[in-house]
Each structure stands twice: as structure tokens, then as C-alpha cells.
Short mmCIF file of C-alpha atoms in Angstrom, two decimals:
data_model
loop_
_atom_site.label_atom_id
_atom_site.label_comp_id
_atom_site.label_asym_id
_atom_site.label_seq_id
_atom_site.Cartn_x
_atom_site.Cartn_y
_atom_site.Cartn_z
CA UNK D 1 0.00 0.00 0.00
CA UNK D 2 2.72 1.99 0.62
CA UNK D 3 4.47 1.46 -2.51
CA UNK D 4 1.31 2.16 -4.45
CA UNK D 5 0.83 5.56 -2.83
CA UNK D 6 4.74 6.85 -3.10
CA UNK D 7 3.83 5.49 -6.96
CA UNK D 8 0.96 7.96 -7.43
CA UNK D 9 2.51 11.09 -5.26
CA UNK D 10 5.15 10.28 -8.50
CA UNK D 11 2.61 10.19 -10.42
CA UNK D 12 1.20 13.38 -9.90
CA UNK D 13 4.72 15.48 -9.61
CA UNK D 14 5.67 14.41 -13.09
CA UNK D 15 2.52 14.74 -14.28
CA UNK D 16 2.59 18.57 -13.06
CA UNK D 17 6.08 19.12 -14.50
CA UNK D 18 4.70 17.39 -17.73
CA UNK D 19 2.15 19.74 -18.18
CA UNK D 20 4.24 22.45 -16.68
CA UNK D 21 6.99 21.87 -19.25
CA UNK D 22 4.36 21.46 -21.73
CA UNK D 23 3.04 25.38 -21.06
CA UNK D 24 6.27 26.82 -21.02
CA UNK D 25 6.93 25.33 -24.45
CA UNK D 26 2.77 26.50 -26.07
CA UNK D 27 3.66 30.24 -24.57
CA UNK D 28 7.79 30.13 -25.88
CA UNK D 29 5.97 28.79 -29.62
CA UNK D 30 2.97 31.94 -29.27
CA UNK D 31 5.52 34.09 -29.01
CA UNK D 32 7.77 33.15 -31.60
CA UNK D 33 5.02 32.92 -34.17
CA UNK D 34 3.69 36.19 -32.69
CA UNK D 35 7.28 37.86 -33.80
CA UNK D 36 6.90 36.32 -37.30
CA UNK D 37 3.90 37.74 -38.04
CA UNK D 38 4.90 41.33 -36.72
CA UNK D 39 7.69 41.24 -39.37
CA UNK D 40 5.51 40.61 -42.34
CA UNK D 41 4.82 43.78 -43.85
CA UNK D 42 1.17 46.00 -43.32
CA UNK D 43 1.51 44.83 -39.30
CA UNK D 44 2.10 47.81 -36.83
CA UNK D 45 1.02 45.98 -33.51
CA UNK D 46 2.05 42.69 -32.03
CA UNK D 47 0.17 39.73 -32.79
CA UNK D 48 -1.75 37.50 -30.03
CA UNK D 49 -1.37 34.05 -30.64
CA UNK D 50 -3.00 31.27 -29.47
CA UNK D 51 -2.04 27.77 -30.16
CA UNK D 52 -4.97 25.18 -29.20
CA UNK D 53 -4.74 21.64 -28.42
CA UNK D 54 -3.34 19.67 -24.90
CA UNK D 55 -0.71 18.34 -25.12
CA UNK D 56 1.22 20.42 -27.21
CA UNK D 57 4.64 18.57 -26.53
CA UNK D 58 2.98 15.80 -28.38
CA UNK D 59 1.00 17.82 -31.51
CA UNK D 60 4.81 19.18 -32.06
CA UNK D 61 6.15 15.59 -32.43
CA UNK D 62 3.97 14.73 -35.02
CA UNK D 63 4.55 17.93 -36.36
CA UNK D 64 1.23 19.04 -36.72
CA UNK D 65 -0.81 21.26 -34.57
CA UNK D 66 -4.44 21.41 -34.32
CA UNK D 67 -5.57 25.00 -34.45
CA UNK D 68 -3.52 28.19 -34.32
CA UNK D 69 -5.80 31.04 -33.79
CA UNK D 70 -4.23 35.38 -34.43
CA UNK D 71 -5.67 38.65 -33.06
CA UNK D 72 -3.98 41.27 -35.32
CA UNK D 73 -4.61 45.34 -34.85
CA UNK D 74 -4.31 48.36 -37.20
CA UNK D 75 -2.95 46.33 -40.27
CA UNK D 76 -1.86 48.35 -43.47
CA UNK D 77 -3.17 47.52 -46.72
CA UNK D 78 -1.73 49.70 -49.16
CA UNK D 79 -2.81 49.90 -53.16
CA UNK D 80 -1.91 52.63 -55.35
CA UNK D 81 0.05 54.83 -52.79
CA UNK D 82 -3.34 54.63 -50.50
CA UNK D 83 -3.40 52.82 -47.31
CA UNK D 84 -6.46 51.57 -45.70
CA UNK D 85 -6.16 50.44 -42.19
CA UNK D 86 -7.85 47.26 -40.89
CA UNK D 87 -9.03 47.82 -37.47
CA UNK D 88 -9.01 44.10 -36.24
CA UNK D 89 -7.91 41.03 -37.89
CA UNK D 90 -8.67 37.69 -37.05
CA UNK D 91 -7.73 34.50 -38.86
CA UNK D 92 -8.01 30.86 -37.49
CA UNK D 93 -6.16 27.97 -38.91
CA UNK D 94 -6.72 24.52 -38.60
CA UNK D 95 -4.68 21.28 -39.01
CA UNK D 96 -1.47 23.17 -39.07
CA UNK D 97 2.05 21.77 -40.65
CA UNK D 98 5.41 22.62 -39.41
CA UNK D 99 8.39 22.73 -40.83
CA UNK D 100 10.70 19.80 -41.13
CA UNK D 101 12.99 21.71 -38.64
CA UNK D 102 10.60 21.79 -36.65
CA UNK D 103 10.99 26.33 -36.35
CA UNK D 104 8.39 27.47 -38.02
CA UNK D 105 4.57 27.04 -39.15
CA UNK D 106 4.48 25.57 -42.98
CA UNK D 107 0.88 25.34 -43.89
CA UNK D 108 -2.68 24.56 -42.90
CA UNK D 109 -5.08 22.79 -44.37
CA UNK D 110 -7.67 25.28 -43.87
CA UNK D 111 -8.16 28.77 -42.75
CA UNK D 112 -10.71 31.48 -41.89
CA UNK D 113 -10.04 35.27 -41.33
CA UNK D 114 -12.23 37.95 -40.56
CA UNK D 115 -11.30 41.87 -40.84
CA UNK D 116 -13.03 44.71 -39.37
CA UNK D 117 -12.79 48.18 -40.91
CA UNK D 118 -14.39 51.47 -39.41
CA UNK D 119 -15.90 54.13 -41.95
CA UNK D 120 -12.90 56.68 -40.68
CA UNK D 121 -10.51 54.56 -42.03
CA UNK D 122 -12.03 53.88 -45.37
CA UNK D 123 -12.50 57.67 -45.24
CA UNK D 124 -8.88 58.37 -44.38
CA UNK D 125 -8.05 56.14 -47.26
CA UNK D 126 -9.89 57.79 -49.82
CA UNK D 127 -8.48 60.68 -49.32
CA UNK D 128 -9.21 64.65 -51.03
CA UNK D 129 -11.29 65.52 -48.09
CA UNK D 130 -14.03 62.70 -49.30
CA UNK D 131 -16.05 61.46 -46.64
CA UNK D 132 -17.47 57.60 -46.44
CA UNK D 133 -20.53 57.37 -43.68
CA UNK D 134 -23.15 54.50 -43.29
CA UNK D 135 -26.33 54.78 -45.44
CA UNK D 136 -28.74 53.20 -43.35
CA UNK D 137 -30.59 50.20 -45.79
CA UNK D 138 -32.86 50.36 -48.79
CA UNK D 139 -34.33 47.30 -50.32
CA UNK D 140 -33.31 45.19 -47.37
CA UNK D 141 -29.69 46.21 -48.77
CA UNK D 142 -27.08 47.86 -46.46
CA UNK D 143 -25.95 51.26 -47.86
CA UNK D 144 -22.73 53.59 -48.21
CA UNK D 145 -22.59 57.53 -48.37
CA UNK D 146 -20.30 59.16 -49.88
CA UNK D 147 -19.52 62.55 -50.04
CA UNK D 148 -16.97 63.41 -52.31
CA UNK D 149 -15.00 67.07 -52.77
CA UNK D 150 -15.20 68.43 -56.59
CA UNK D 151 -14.10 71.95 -57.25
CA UNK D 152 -17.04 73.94 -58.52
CA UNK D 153 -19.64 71.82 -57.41
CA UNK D 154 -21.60 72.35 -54.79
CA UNK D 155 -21.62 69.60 -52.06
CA UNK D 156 -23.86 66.98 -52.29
CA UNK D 157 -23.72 62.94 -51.45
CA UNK D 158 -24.10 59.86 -52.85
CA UNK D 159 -25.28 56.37 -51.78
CA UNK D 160 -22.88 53.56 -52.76
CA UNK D 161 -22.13 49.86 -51.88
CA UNK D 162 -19.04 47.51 -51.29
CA UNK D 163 -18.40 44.56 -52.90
CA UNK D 164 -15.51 42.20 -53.46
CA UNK D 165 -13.94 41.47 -56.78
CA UNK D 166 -11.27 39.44 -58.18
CA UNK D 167 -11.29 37.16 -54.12
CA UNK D 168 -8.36 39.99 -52.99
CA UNK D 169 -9.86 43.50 -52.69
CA UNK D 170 -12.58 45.47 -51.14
CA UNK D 171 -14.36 47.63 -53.54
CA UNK D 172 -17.01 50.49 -52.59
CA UNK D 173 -18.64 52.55 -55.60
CA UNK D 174 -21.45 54.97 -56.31
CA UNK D 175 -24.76 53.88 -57.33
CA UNK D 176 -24.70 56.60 -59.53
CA UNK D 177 -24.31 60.20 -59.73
CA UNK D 178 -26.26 63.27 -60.03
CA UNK D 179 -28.52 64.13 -62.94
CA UNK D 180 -26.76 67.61 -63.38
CA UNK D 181 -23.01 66.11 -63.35
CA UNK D 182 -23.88 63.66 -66.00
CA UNK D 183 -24.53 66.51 -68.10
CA UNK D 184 -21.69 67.94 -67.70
CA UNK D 185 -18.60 66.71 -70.19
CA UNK D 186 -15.74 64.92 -67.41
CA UNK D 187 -17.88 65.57 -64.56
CA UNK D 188 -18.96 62.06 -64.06
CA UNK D 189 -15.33 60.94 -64.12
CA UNK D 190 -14.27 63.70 -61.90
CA UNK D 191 -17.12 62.49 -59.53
CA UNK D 192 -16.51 58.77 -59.44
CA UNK D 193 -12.45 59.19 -59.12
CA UNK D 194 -13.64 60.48 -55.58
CA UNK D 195 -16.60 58.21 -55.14
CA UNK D 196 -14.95 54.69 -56.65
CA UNK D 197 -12.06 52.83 -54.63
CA UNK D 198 -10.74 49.76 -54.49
CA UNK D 199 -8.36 48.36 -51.84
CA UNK D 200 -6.55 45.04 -52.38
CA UNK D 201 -6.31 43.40 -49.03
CA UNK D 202 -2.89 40.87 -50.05
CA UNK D 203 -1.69 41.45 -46.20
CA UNK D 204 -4.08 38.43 -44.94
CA UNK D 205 -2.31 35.20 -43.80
CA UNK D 206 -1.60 33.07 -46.40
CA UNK D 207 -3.32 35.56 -48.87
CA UNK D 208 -7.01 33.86 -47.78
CA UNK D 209 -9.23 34.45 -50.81
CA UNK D 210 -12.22 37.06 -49.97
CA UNK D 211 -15.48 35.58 -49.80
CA UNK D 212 -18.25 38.42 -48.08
CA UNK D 213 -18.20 42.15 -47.04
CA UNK D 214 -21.16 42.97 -44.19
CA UNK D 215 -21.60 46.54 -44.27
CA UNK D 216 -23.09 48.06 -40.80
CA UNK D 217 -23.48 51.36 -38.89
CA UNK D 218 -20.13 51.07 -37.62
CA UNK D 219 -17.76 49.94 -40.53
CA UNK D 220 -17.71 46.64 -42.69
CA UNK D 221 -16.28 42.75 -41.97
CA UNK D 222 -14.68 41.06 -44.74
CA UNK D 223 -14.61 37.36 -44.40
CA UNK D 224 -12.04 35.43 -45.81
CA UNK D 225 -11.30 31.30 -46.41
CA UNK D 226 -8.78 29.15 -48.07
CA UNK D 227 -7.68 25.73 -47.78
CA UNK D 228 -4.51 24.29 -48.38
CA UNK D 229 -3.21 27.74 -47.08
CA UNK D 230 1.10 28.09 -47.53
CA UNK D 231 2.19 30.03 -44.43
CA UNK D 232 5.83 30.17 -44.49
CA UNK D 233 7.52 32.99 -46.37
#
């Protein structure tokens, strides 16, 4: 009886140092792939990352991992000299490969990202004192307003919506624009080089393809998915 319990006080101690070792080793790997994402380029904060799965010790043996989750803030996306500013990014990856050295993550087999992006950033992107507001819904569709800065014209707004084209940028664009512009030779073009933007977002992890923009009072979310993502550059 004796025996038995000295076995299971043994037991317990190296099952606490187990799964003490094993924490030490999840935080030293979050931090590492924390750094690696702060160097790619468009990231101004430092990451949080969060590497799921118990034990860890034993997901890194087998070289794979089961989920690696990243909070990201105030990430750069920058397209024709314009940068527009995600305010959050967060990306989730599951089934995650590491490198044959074992330093770094390789690739996941699938992926999810959302980014949030406040009106005052879209309108500090655009830029030439246009402004970029919510426009409330019409049609059971969510709205933009824009209000964009020509010379000579008097000021006036427009309602616009975002889309996503070509899977890698967010697009917003008037619906149309007034009846006394279009009569106007160049006015229309003038109008909708202030009113039309498009921002490529290739600063996502893995360069996720874009799949949905929600537009509400306070900003838009882009979602983004891929599978088969490559994250080591």
C-alpha cells in the first residue's frame, strides 16, 4: 500500500512538471510565431497568438498542430500609394504543418479570417477631403454615403455599396451620380475618381481568398477562407 501511494505522489509530480513543461513550451511557440507575423509587412502591432490543443509537446512531435488562432490590430493595406487600415484582424487555422525543422509554421489545411474596418478609415483612405458614412438600408440592402469634394460643385452625397472582386480586394462605388453632373462633359469621371475605390487586401495570412463584405453602422467585416493555405515565407 505503501508502494502504491509513493507510486501515485510520483505520479502526480511528473505529471505537473509534464504539463508544466508542456506550457512553457505553447507560450515560448505563441511568441515566436507572434514575432513572425509582426515582421511581415502592413503589421504595426504585435500579434496575439493562441495555439490550441493539450498536449502540445505531443502535436509538435507529429509535427502538426491542431488550431492556431491570431488577433492582429491596425494592419496596413496599401494599393496605389493609399493605405487603408484594418481595425481588427482575425484568422483561425486549422490542421497546421510545421516545418521539417521543426521552427516554423508551414501550412494549414484550412483557414478562416475575418477583418473589421471602421468608416474613418475607409474615409482616411480615400483621401481629397471625401467622406465615407453608413447609409442606413434600402431594399433590405445595407448602404454607403459618400460625399466626395469636386471643385465647382456644390456639395452633395451619394449612396454607394461595397463589394468584393477578383477574391483579394474590397471595392465600394457609387450607385450613380447626379442628374446635373452627368450633363456635364468629365464631370462624371471627376465624380466617381472620388466616389470609386478599391483596396486590395494581399496582407491576410496566407493571402485567404475574400469571400463576403457585411456593411453596418459602424464599418464593414470582410470574411475570408482558403484551404490548403502556404504560411511560411
Amino acid at each position: 500500500m505503501r508502494a502504491l501511494k509513493v507510486l501515485l505522489v510520483l505520479v502526480v509530480i511528473f505529471g505537473g512538471l509534464f504539463v508544466a513543461a508542456d506550457r512553457v513550451a505553447v507560450n515560448l511557440a505563441e511568441s515566436k510565431a507572434a514575432d513572425k507575423l509582426r515582421s511581415m509587412n502592413g503589421i504595426t502591432s504585435t500579434p496575439e497568438v493562441s495555439i490550441k490543443g493539450f498536449p502540445f509537446l505531443t502535436q509538435v512531435a507529429g509535427r502538426n498542430l491542431d488550431e492556431v488562432d491570431a488577433e492582429l490590430d491596425h494592419v496596413a493595406a496599401r494599393t496605389a500609394g493609399r493605405t487603408l487600415t484594418l481595425k481588427h484582424l482575425s484568422a483561425q487555422f486549422h490542421d497546421v504543418a510545421l516545418t521539417s525543422d521543426y521552427s516554423s509554421i508551414d501550412s494549414a489545411a484550412s483557414a478562416t479570417a475575418t477583418a473589421q474596418i471602421s468608416f474613418a478609415d475607409m474615409t482616411n483612405a480615400a483621401g481629397g477631403g471625401v467622406r465615407i458614412s453608413y447609409g442606413g438600408e434600402k431594399n433590405g440592402r445595407a448602404q454607403v454615403k459618400i460625399s466626395p469634394n469636386v471643385p465647382l460643385l456644390s456639395s452633395f452625397d451619394v449612396t454607394g455599396s461595397i463589394d468584393i472582386v477578383h477574391g483579394d480586394t474590397v471595392r465600394v462605388r457609387a450607385d450613380t451620380v447626379p442628374a446635373m453632373c452627368r450633363a456635364l462633359p468629365g464631370c462624371e469621371r471627376k465624380v466617381r475618381d472620388q466616389t470609386d475605390h478599391g483596396w486590395k487586401l494581399d496582407q491576410l495570412p496566407g493571402n485567404l481568398k475574400l469571400e463576403k463584405v457585411t456593411t453596418t453602422a459602424q464599418g464593414i467585416s470582410v470574411t475570408a477562407s482558403g484551404t490548403n493555405v502556404k504560411l511560411t515565407r
